[in-house]
PDB file of C-alpha atoms in Angstrom:
ATOM      1  CA  MET G   1     -16.513  -4.007 -23.420  1.00 59.00           C
ATOM      2  CA  THR G   2     -14.090  -4.277 -20.505  1.00 65.00           C
ATOM      3  CA  PRO G   3     -13.874  -7.829 -19.089  1.00 79.00           C
ATOM      4  CA  SER G   4     -15.202  -8.351 -15.595  1.00 86.00           C
ATOM      5  CA  LEU G   5     -13.108  -7.798 -12.508  1.00 89.00           C
ATOM      6  CA  PHE G   6     -13.144 -11.523 -11.757  1.00 91.00           C
ATOM      7  CA  THR G   7     -11.883 -12.360 -15.254  1.00 93.00           C
ATOM      8  CA  LEU G   8      -8.959  -9.973 -14.993  1.00 94.00           C
ATOM      9  CA  PHE G   9      -8.233 -11.092 -11.443  1.00 94.00           C
ATOM     10  CA  GLY G  10      -8.016 -14.681 -12.701  1.00 94.00           C
ATOM     11  CA  LYS G  11      -5.583 -13.633 -15.428  1.00 95.00           C
ATOM     12  CA  SER G  12      -3.541 -11.737 -12.867  1.00 95.00           C
ATOM     13  CA  ILE G  13      -3.293 -14.787 -10.612  1.00 95.00           C
ATOM     14  CA  ASN G  14      -2.137 -16.936 -13.533  1.00 94.00           C
ATOM     15  CA  ASP G  15       0.556 -14.398 -14.371  1.00 94.00           C
ATOM     16  CA  PHE G  16       1.501 -14.062 -10.712  1.00 94.00           C
ATOM     17  CA  PHE G  17       2.553 -17.711 -10.491  1.00 92.00           C
ATOM     18  CA  SER G  18       4.913 -17.502 -13.445  1.00 90.00           C
ATOM     19  CA  ALA G  19       8.619 -17.839 -12.681  1.00 86.00           C
ATOM     20  CA  LYS G  20       9.463 -14.249 -13.638  1.00 84.00           C
ATOM     21  CA  ILE G  21       6.783 -12.688 -11.470  1.00 89.00           C
ATOM     22  CA  LEU G  22       7.502 -14.940  -8.494  1.00 86.00           C
ATOM     23  CA  THR G  23      11.126 -13.824  -8.636  1.00 82.00           C
ATOM     24  CA  LEU G  24      10.018 -10.199  -8.483  1.00 79.00           C
ATOM     25  CA  THR G  25       7.726 -11.130  -5.611  1.00 80.00           C
ATOM     26  CA  LEU G  26      10.202 -12.810  -3.300  1.00 80.00           C
ATOM     27  CA  PHE G  27      13.261 -10.595  -3.322  1.00 81.00           C
ATOM     28  CA  PRO G  28      11.662  -7.215  -2.440  1.00 80.00           C
ATOM     29  CA  ALA G  29       9.433  -8.775   0.225  1.00 77.00           C
ATOM     30  CA  LEU G  30      12.261 -10.721   1.848  1.00 82.00           C
ATOM     31  CA  PHE G  31      14.484  -7.656   1.713  1.00 83.00           C
ATOM     32  CA  GLY G  32      11.832  -5.568   3.468  1.00 81.00           C
ATOM     33  CA  ILE G  33      11.263  -8.199   6.151  1.00 81.00           C
ATOM     34  CA  MET G  34      15.000  -8.554   6.793  1.00 85.00           C
ATOM     35  CA  LEU G  35      15.618  -4.789   6.748  1.00 84.00           C
ATOM     36  CA  TRP G  36      12.874  -3.708   9.128  1.00 82.00           C
ATOM     37  CA  GLY G  37      13.162  -6.853  11.212  1.00 83.00           C
ATOM     38  CA  SER G  38      16.823  -5.998  11.768  1.00 86.00           C
ATOM     39  CA  VAL G  39      15.935  -2.413  12.680  1.00 83.00           C
ATOM     40  CA  LEU G  40      13.467  -3.573  15.319  1.00 80.00           C
ATOM     41  CA  TYR G  41      15.853  -6.264  16.571  1.00 83.00           C
ATOM     42  CA  ILE G  42      18.733  -3.808  16.996  1.00 86.00           C
ATOM     43  CA  PHE G  43      16.879  -0.728  18.208  1.00 84.00           C
ATOM     44  CA  GLY G  44      13.581  -2.180  19.436  1.00 78.00           C
ATOM     45  CA  ASN G  45      14.536  -2.503  23.111  1.00 81.00           C
ATOM     46  CA  GLU G  46      15.964   1.006  23.273  1.00 83.00           C
ATOM     47  CA  ILE G  47      12.918   2.514  21.578  1.00 79.00           C
ATOM     48  CA  TYR G  48      10.573   0.519  23.807  1.00 77.00           C
ATOM     49  CA  THR G  49      12.395   1.607  26.971  1.00 80.00           C
ATOM     50  CA  TYR G  50      12.440   5.252  25.914  1.00 78.00           C
ATOM     51  CA  LEU G  51       8.756   5.360  24.972  1.00 74.00           C
ATOM     52  CA  SER G  52       7.588   3.446  28.035  1.00 73.00           C
ATOM     53  CA  GLN G  53       9.552   5.682  30.405  1.00 74.00           C
ATOM     54  CA  MET G  54       8.295   8.790  28.646  1.00 73.00           C
ATOM     55  CA  LEU G  55       4.660   7.672  28.828  1.00 64.00           C
ATOM     56  CA  LEU G  56       4.965   6.479  32.425  1.00 63.00           C
ATOM     57  CA  GLY G  57       6.233   9.939  33.292  1.00 64.00           C
ATOM     58  CA  PHE G  58       2.715  11.240  32.701  1.00 58.00           C
ATOM     59  CA  MET G  59       1.271   8.887  35.323  1.00 59.00           C
ATOM     60  CA  PRO G  60       0.297  10.435  38.699  1.00 56.00           C
ATOM     61  CA  ASP G  61       2.689   9.862  41.605  1.00 59.00           C
ATOM     62  CA  TRP G  62       0.056   8.261  43.810  1.00 49.00           C
ATOM     63  CA  LEU G  63       0.137   5.152  41.612  1.00 52.00           C
ATOM     64  CA  ASN G  64       3.603   4.411  42.989  1.00 55.00           C
ATOM     65  CA  THR G  65       2.453   4.439  46.601  1.00 54.00           C
ATOM     66  CA  GLN G  66       1.940   1.203  48.472  1.00 56.00           C
ATOM     67  CA  GLY G  67      -1.503  -0.321  48.510  1.00 53.00           C
ATOM     68  CA  THR G  68      -3.426  -3.156  46.941  1.00 56.00           C
ATOM     69  CA  ALA G  69      -5.585  -0.959  44.717  1.00 55.00           C
ATOM     70  CA  GLN G  70      -2.628   1.088  43.508  1.00 55.00           C
ATOM     71  CA  SER G  71      -0.625  -2.072  42.836  1.00 66.00           C
ATOM     72  CA  ILE G  72      -3.406  -3.635  40.774  1.00 69.00           C
ATOM     73  CA  LEU G  73      -4.026  -0.427  38.836  1.00 67.00           C
ATOM     74  CA  ASN G  74      -0.299   0.022  38.271  1.00 65.00           C
ATOM     75  CA  SER G  75      -0.039  -3.516  36.865  1.00 71.00           C
ATOM     76  CA  ILE G  76      -2.982  -2.904  34.547  1.00 71.00           C
ATOM     77  CA  ILE G  77      -1.429   0.325  33.281  1.00 67.00           C
ATOM     78  CA  HIS G  78       1.947  -1.322  32.668  1.00 68.00           C
ATOM     79  CA  PHE G  79       0.305  -4.212  30.827  1.00 73.00           C
ATOM     80  CA  SER G  80      -1.825  -1.866  28.708  1.00 69.00           C
ATOM     81  CA  LEU G  81       1.204   0.261  27.912  1.00 68.00           C
ATOM     82  CA  SER G  82       3.274  -2.751  26.885  1.00 74.00           C
ATOM     83  CA  PHE G  83       0.444  -4.085  24.731  1.00 74.00           C
ATOM     84  CA  ALA G  84      -0.008  -0.693  23.050  1.00 69.00           C
ATOM     85  CA  LEU G  85       3.711  -0.311  22.320  1.00 72.00           C
ATOM     86  CA  TYR G  86       4.094  -3.814  20.908  1.00 75.00           C
ATOM     87  CA  THR G  87       0.998  -3.216  18.788  1.00 73.00           C
ATOM     88  CA  LEU G  88       2.541   0.034  17.578  1.00 70.00           C
ATOM     89  CA  PHE G  89       5.748  -1.816  16.680  1.00 75.00           C
ATOM     90  CA  GLY G  90       3.704  -4.381  14.769  1.00 74.00           C
ATOM     91  CA  ILE G  91       1.840  -1.694  12.835  1.00 72.00           C
ATOM     92  CA  PHE G  92       5.106   0.090  12.078  1.00 78.00           C
ATOM     93  CA  PHE G  93       6.654  -3.171  10.866  1.00 77.00           C
ATOM     94  CA  LEU G  94       3.692  -3.875   8.585  1.00 77.00           C
ATOM     95  CA  ILE G  95       3.485  -0.373   7.121  1.00 78.00           C
ATOM     96  CA  ALA G  96       7.260  -0.155   6.664  1.00 81.00           C
ATOM     97  CA  ILE G  97       7.343  -3.402   4.671  1.00 80.00           C
ATOM     98  CA  LEU G  98       4.357  -2.420   2.540  1.00 78.00           C
ATOM     99  CA  LEU G  99       5.896   0.980   1.792  1.00 81.00           C
ATOM    100  CA  THR G 100       9.184  -0.730   0.940  1.00 84.00           C
ATOM    101  CA  ASN G 101       7.309  -3.015  -1.452  1.00 82.00           C
ATOM    102  CA  MET G 102       5.633  -0.021  -3.076  1.00 82.00           C
ATOM    103  CA  LEU G 103       8.980   1.717  -3.465  1.00 84.00           C
ATOM    104  CA  PHE G 104      10.481  -1.392  -5.062  1.00 86.00           C
ATOM    105  CA  SER G 105       7.470  -1.676  -7.357  1.00 86.00           C
ATOM    106  CA  ILE G 106       8.513   1.572  -9.038  1.00 87.00           C
ATOM    107  CA  PHE G 107      11.543  -0.261 -10.406  1.00 89.00           C
ATOM    108  CA  TYR G 108       9.903  -3.531 -11.460  1.00 90.00           C
ATOM    109  CA  THR G 109       6.522  -2.244 -12.662  1.00 92.00           C
ATOM    110  CA  PRO G 110       7.847  -1.591 -16.211  1.00 92.00           C
ATOM    111  CA  PHE G 111       8.965  -5.234 -16.423  1.00 93.00           C
ATOM    112  CA  ILE G 112       5.563  -6.498 -15.263  1.00 94.00           C
ATOM    113  CA  VAL G 113       3.756  -4.194 -17.679  1.00 95.00           C
ATOM    114  CA  GLU G 114       5.871  -5.333 -20.623  1.00 94.00           C
ATOM    115  CA  TYR G 115       5.466  -8.982 -19.599  1.00 94.00           C
ATOM    116  CA  VAL G 116       1.676  -8.632 -19.611  1.00 95.00           C
ATOM    117  CA  ARG G 117       1.642  -6.691 -22.881  1.00 95.00           C
ATOM    118  CA  VAL G 118       3.754  -9.236 -24.752  1.00 94.00           C
ATOM    119  CA  LYS G 119       1.858 -12.193 -23.326  1.00 94.00           C
ATOM    120  CA  SER G 120      -1.749 -11.014 -23.468  1.00 94.00           C
ATOM    121  CA  TYR G 121      -1.908  -7.821 -25.544  1.00 94.00           C
ATOM    122  CA  PRO G 122       0.794  -8.066 -28.246  1.00 93.00           C
ATOM    123  CA  HIS G 123      -1.387  -6.106 -30.680  1.00 91.00           C
ATOM    124  CA  LEU G 124      -1.092  -3.012 -28.500  1.00 92.00           C
ATOM    125  CA  PRO G 125       1.951  -0.836 -29.224  1.00 91.00           C
ATOM    126  CA  LYS G 126       4.533  -0.268 -26.539  1.00 92.00           C
ATOM    127  CA  ALA G 127       4.239   3.219 -25.083  1.00 91.00           C
ATOM    128  CA  GLU G 128       5.267   5.080 -21.962  1.00 91.00           C
ATOM    129  CA  PHE G 129       5.845   8.531 -20.575  1.00 92.00           C
ATOM    130  CA  GLY G 130       7.907  10.131 -17.854  1.00 86.00           C
ATOM    131  CA  SER G 131      11.018   8.632 -16.321  1.00 87.00           C
ATOM    132  CA  LEU G 132      12.094   6.592 -13.331  1.00 86.00           C
ATOM    133  CA  LEU G 133      13.054   9.773 -11.503  1.00 90.00           C
ATOM    134  CA  GLU G 134       9.594  11.222 -12.072  1.00 90.00           C
ATOM    135  CA  CYS G 135       7.992   8.064 -10.675  1.00 90.00           C
ATOM    136  CA  ILE G 136      10.160   8.325  -7.566  1.00 91.00           C
ATOM    137  CA  LEU G 137       9.281  12.005  -7.153  1.00 92.00           C
ATOM    138  CA  VAL G 138       5.575  11.238  -7.542  1.00 92.00           C
ATOM    139  CA  PHE G 139       5.911   8.529  -4.887  1.00 91.00           C
ATOM    140  CA  ILE G 140       7.660  10.919  -2.479  1.00 92.00           C
ATOM    141  CA  LYS G 141       5.165  13.716  -3.123  1.00 94.00           C
ATOM    142  CA  ASN G 142       2.190  11.418  -2.592  1.00 93.00           C
ATOM    143  CA  PHE G 143       3.753   9.888   0.509  1.00 91.00           C
ATOM    144  CA  LEU G 144       4.405  13.256   2.148  1.00 93.00           C
ATOM    145  CA  LEU G 145       0.894  14.462   1.346  1.00 94.00           C
ATOM    146  CA  PHE G 146      -0.932  11.376   2.539  1.00 91.00           C
ATOM    147  CA  ALA G 147       1.338  10.885   5.555  1.00 89.00           C
ATOM    148  CA  PHE G 148       0.343  14.402   6.612  1.00 93.00           C
ATOM    149  CA  LEU G 149      -3.329  13.549   6.086  1.00 92.00           C
ATOM    150  CA  ALA G 150      -2.827  10.343   8.075  1.00 87.00           C
ATOM    151  CA  LEU G 151      -1.418  12.327  11.006  1.00 88.00           C
ATOM    152  CA  ILE G 152      -4.428  14.631  10.902  1.00 90.00           C
ATOM    153  CA  SER G 153      -6.712  11.597  10.773  1.00 85.00           C
ATOM    154  CA  LEU G 154      -5.278  10.430  14.095  1.00 77.00           C
ATOM    155  CA  LEU G 155      -7.111  13.332  15.740  1.00 82.00           C
ATOM    156  CA  LEU G 156     -10.375  11.548  14.978  1.00 81.00           C
ATOM    157  CA  TYR G 157      -9.442   8.948  17.576  1.00 73.00           C
ATOM    158  CA  LEU G 158     -10.091  11.633  20.192  1.00 72.00           C
ATOM    159  CA  VAL G 159     -13.783  11.813  19.277  1.00 74.00           C
ATOM    160  CA  PRO G 160     -15.783  10.265  22.148  1.00 70.00           C
ATOM    161  CA  PHE G 161     -17.387   6.842  21.622  1.00 71.00           C
ATOM    162  CA  ILE G 162     -16.879   6.582  17.847  1.00 76.00           C
ATOM    163  CA  GLY G 163     -13.338   7.951  17.617  1.00 71.00           C
ATOM    164  CA  SER G 164     -11.751   4.558  17.013  1.00 71.00           C
ATOM    165  CA  LEU G 165     -14.156   3.822  14.166  1.00 81.00           C
ATOM    166  CA  LEU G 166     -13.752   7.248  12.569  1.00 82.00           C
ATOM    167  CA  GLY G 167      -9.974   7.225  12.873  1.00 81.00           C
ATOM    168  CA  SER G 168      -9.599   3.739  11.424  1.00 81.00           C
ATOM    169  CA  PHE G 169     -11.913   4.551   8.527  1.00 87.00           C
ATOM    170  CA  ALA G 170     -10.068   7.797   7.788  1.00 88.00           C
ATOM    171  CA  LEU G 171      -6.690   6.043   7.788  1.00 84.00           C
ATOM    172  CA  PHE G 172      -8.089   3.353   5.495  1.00 89.00           C
ATOM    173  CA  ILE G 173      -9.245   5.990   3.002  1.00 93.00           C
ATOM    174  CA  VAL G 174      -6.013   7.985   3.200  1.00 91.00           C
ATOM    175  CA  TRP G 175      -3.714   5.037   2.544  1.00 90.00           C
ATOM    176  CA  TYR G 176      -6.074   3.675  -0.119  1.00 93.00           C
ATOM    177  CA  LEU G 177      -5.858   6.944  -2.053  1.00 95.00           C
ATOM    178  CA  PHE G 178      -2.083   6.922  -1.655  1.00 94.00           C
ATOM    179  CA  PHE G 179      -1.984   3.390  -3.056  1.00 94.00           C
ATOM    180  CA  LYS G 180      -4.316   4.219  -5.955  1.00 96.00           C
ATOM    181  CA  ASN G 181      -2.551   7.400  -7.002  1.00 95.00           C
ATOM    182  CA  THR G 182       0.893   5.816  -6.839  1.00 94.00           C
ATOM    183  CA  THR G 183       0.148   2.511  -8.546  1.00 94.00           C
ATOM    184  CA  PHE G 184      -2.061   4.049 -11.222  1.00 96.00           C
ATOM    185  CA  TYR G 185       0.715   6.468 -12.135  1.00 96.00           C
ATOM    186  CA  ASP G 186       3.404   3.767 -12.120  1.00 94.00           C
ATOM    187  CA  VAL G 187       1.414   1.403 -14.330  1.00 95.00           C
ATOM    188  CA  GLY G 188       0.052   4.156 -16.551  1.00 95.00           C
ATOM    189  CA  SER G 189       3.455   5.723 -17.182  1.00 94.00           C
ATOM    190  CA  SER G 190       4.815   2.307 -18.197  1.00 93.00           C
ATOM    191  CA  SER G 191       1.968   1.271 -20.485  1.00 93.00           C
ATOM    192  CA  MET G 192       0.621   4.237 -22.447  1.00 94.00           C
ATOM    193  CA  GLU G 193       0.971   7.815 -23.552  1.00 93.00           C
ATOM    194  CA  GLU G 194       0.272  10.492 -20.985  1.00 93.00           C
ATOM    195  CA  SER G 195      -2.840  11.777 -22.761  1.00 93.00           C
ATOM    196  CA  LYS G 196      -4.393   8.304 -22.718  1.00 94.00           C
ATOM    197  CA  PHE G 197      -3.503   7.857 -19.064  1.00 95.00           C
ATOM    198  CA  GLN G 198      -5.187  11.130 -18.180  1.00 95.00           C
ATOM    199  CA  TYR G 199      -8.289  10.045 -20.082  1.00 95.00           C
ATOM    200  CA  ILE G 200      -8.450   6.625 -18.406  1.00 95.00           C
ATOM    201  CA  ASN G 201      -7.725   8.084 -14.989  1.00 94.00           C
ATOM    202  CA  GLN G 202     -10.442  10.720 -15.319  1.00 93.00           C
ATOM    203  CA  THR G 203     -13.205   8.560 -16.791  1.00 91.00           C
ATOM    204  CA  ARG G 204     -15.196   5.641 -15.382  1.00 89.00           C
ATOM    205  CA  PHE G 205     -14.735   6.873 -11.842  1.00 93.00           C
ATOM    206  CA  PHE G 206     -16.433   3.944 -10.134  1.00 94.00           C
ATOM    207  CA  THR G 207     -14.746   1.311 -12.304  1.00 94.00           C
ATOM    208  CA  ASN G 208     -11.330   2.794 -11.608  1.00 95.00           C
ATOM    209  CA  HIS G 209     -11.969   2.722  -7.888  1.00 95.00           C
ATOM    210  CA  ALA G 210     -13.400  -0.800  -8.053  1.00 95.00           C
ATOM    211  CA  TYR G 211     -10.142  -2.133  -9.497  1.00 96.00           C
ATOM    212  CA  ALA G 212      -7.942   0.023  -7.286  1.00 96.00           C
ATOM    213  CA  LEU G 213      -9.866  -0.956  -4.150  1.00 96.00           C
ATOM    214  CA  SER G 214      -9.796  -4.647  -5.076  1.00 95.00           C
ATOM    215  CA  ALA G 215      -6.028  -4.455  -5.439  1.00 95.00           C
ATOM    216  CA  TYR G 216      -5.654  -2.438  -2.247  1.00 94.00           C
ATOM    217  CA  LEU G 217      -7.655  -4.906  -0.148  1.00 93.00           C
ATOM    218  CA  LEU G 218      -4.978  -7.522  -0.804  1.00 92.00           C
ATOM    219  CA  ASN G 219      -2.892  -5.560   1.699  1.00 86.00           C
ATOM    220  CA  TYR G 220      -5.166  -6.932   4.410  1.00 86.00           C
ATOM    221  CA  VAL G 221      -4.489 -10.600   3.703  1.00 86.00           C
ATOM    222  CA  PRO G 222      -2.472 -11.652   6.777  1.00 80.00           C
ATOM    223  CA  PHE G 223       1.208 -12.446   6.140  1.00 78.00           C
ATOM    224  CA  PHE G 224       0.707 -12.994   2.391  1.00 81.00           C
ATOM    225  CA  ASN G 225       0.253  -9.238   1.960  1.00 80.00           C
ATOM    226  CA  PHE G 226       4.047  -8.941   2.167  1.00 79.00           C
ATOM    227  CA  PHE G 227       4.311 -10.799  -1.145  1.00 85.00           C
ATOM    228  CA  LEU G 228       1.271  -9.595  -3.109  1.00 89.00           C
ATOM    229  CA  MET G 229       2.453  -6.264  -4.512  1.00 90.00           C
ATOM    230  CA  PRO G 230       3.189  -7.762  -7.969  1.00 92.00           C
ATOM    231  CA  LEU G 231      -0.322  -9.259  -8.011  1.00 94.00           C
ATOM    232  CA  GLN G 232      -1.753  -5.823  -7.305  1.00 95.00           C
ATOM    233  CA  ILE G 233       0.314  -4.370 -10.143  1.00 95.00           C
ATOM    234  CA  LEU G 234      -0.809  -7.179 -12.449  1.00 96.00           C
ATOM    235  CA  LEU G 235      -4.491  -6.517 -11.796  1.00 96.00           C
ATOM    236  CA  ILE G 236      -4.176  -2.812 -12.531  1.00 97.00           C
ATOM    237  CA  THR G 237      -2.013  -3.549 -15.585  1.00 96.00           C
ATOM    238  CA  HIS G 238      -4.607  -5.902 -17.058  1.00 96.00           C
ATOM    239  CA  TYR G 239      -7.304  -3.326 -16.398  1.00 96.00           C
ATOM    240  CA  PHE G 240      -5.367  -0.560 -18.115  1.00 96.00           C
ATOM    241  CA  PHE G 241      -4.570  -2.708 -21.144  1.00 95.00           C
ATOM    242  CA  THR G 242      -8.206  -3.714 -21.548  1.00 95.00           C
ATOM    243  CA  ARG G 243      -9.147  -0.038 -21.481  1.00 94.00           C
ATOM    244  CA  LEU G 244      -6.479   0.683 -24.091  1.00 94.00           C
ATOM    245  CA  ASP G 245      -7.703  -2.247 -26.178  1.00 92.00           C
ATOM    246  CA  GLU G 246     -11.221  -0.891 -26.019  1.00 91.00           C
ATOM    247  CA  MET G 247     -10.071   2.586 -27.020  1.00 89.00           C
ATOM    248  CA  GLN G 248      -8.143   1.178 -29.979  1.00 87.00           C
ATOM    249  CA  SER G 249     -11.128  -0.904 -31.109  1.00 85.00           C
ATOM    250  CA  ILE G 250     -13.355   2.168 -31.075  1.00 81.00           C
ATOM    251  CA  LYS G 251     -10.753   4.122 -33.032  1.00 78.00           C
ATOM    252  CA  ASN G 252     -10.391   1.362 -35.658  1.00 76.00           C
ATOM    253  CA  SER G 253     -14.146   1.059 -36.108  1.00 73.00           C
ATOM    254  CA  ARG G 254     -14.503   4.678 -37.152  1.00 67.00           C
TER     255      ARG G 254
END
């Protein structure tokens, strides 16, 4: 029987605070923060000026005429525009760092998987399939697909009254599925044969999503989400190894 989610989450946290995993945690996250922080620092003002001027170009000319009402309305529009653009920059910064962390995870996932196997599941044989290039191609393919779906989901924001709710929910689902597909493939290709991965991925639908969703929700922990990608990988790794352990026990009992 597969251990509970809370049991495996506890094991994942214990592994997360080991020296090896903390090293893998800090460098990719700090690199992403420095990289995208530098991009916004260097180009942020130019991008902000360009976007604000472009959007203000759609405003009617009568807002620029003199008058108390026009002046107040003009100030409100400028404030709202500035708030929206800075919010957009913040969202871009967050998503860019998280995507950078996911890209880095392709390279260090095999090390995490092997660390967990040796420490907690040494009786399971080492197995893998695919290559690093295939993992990168899967990441790119999934990103392009789900980025396209995310753009389509933005249209839901145009729905009157409930557009914001529908759009946010759709984006949540889209990026969750991107996360699940990518991390499941990365961990699976580093921990088992392809046939076993296909079996695990296609069975216990709700259990798979319970673990994937639990890992994905860590992305919404403020600030710390920049550093939690290895913990997400650890949780899925423990889950996969317990499934493999269960499969091997059933095979040995026959």
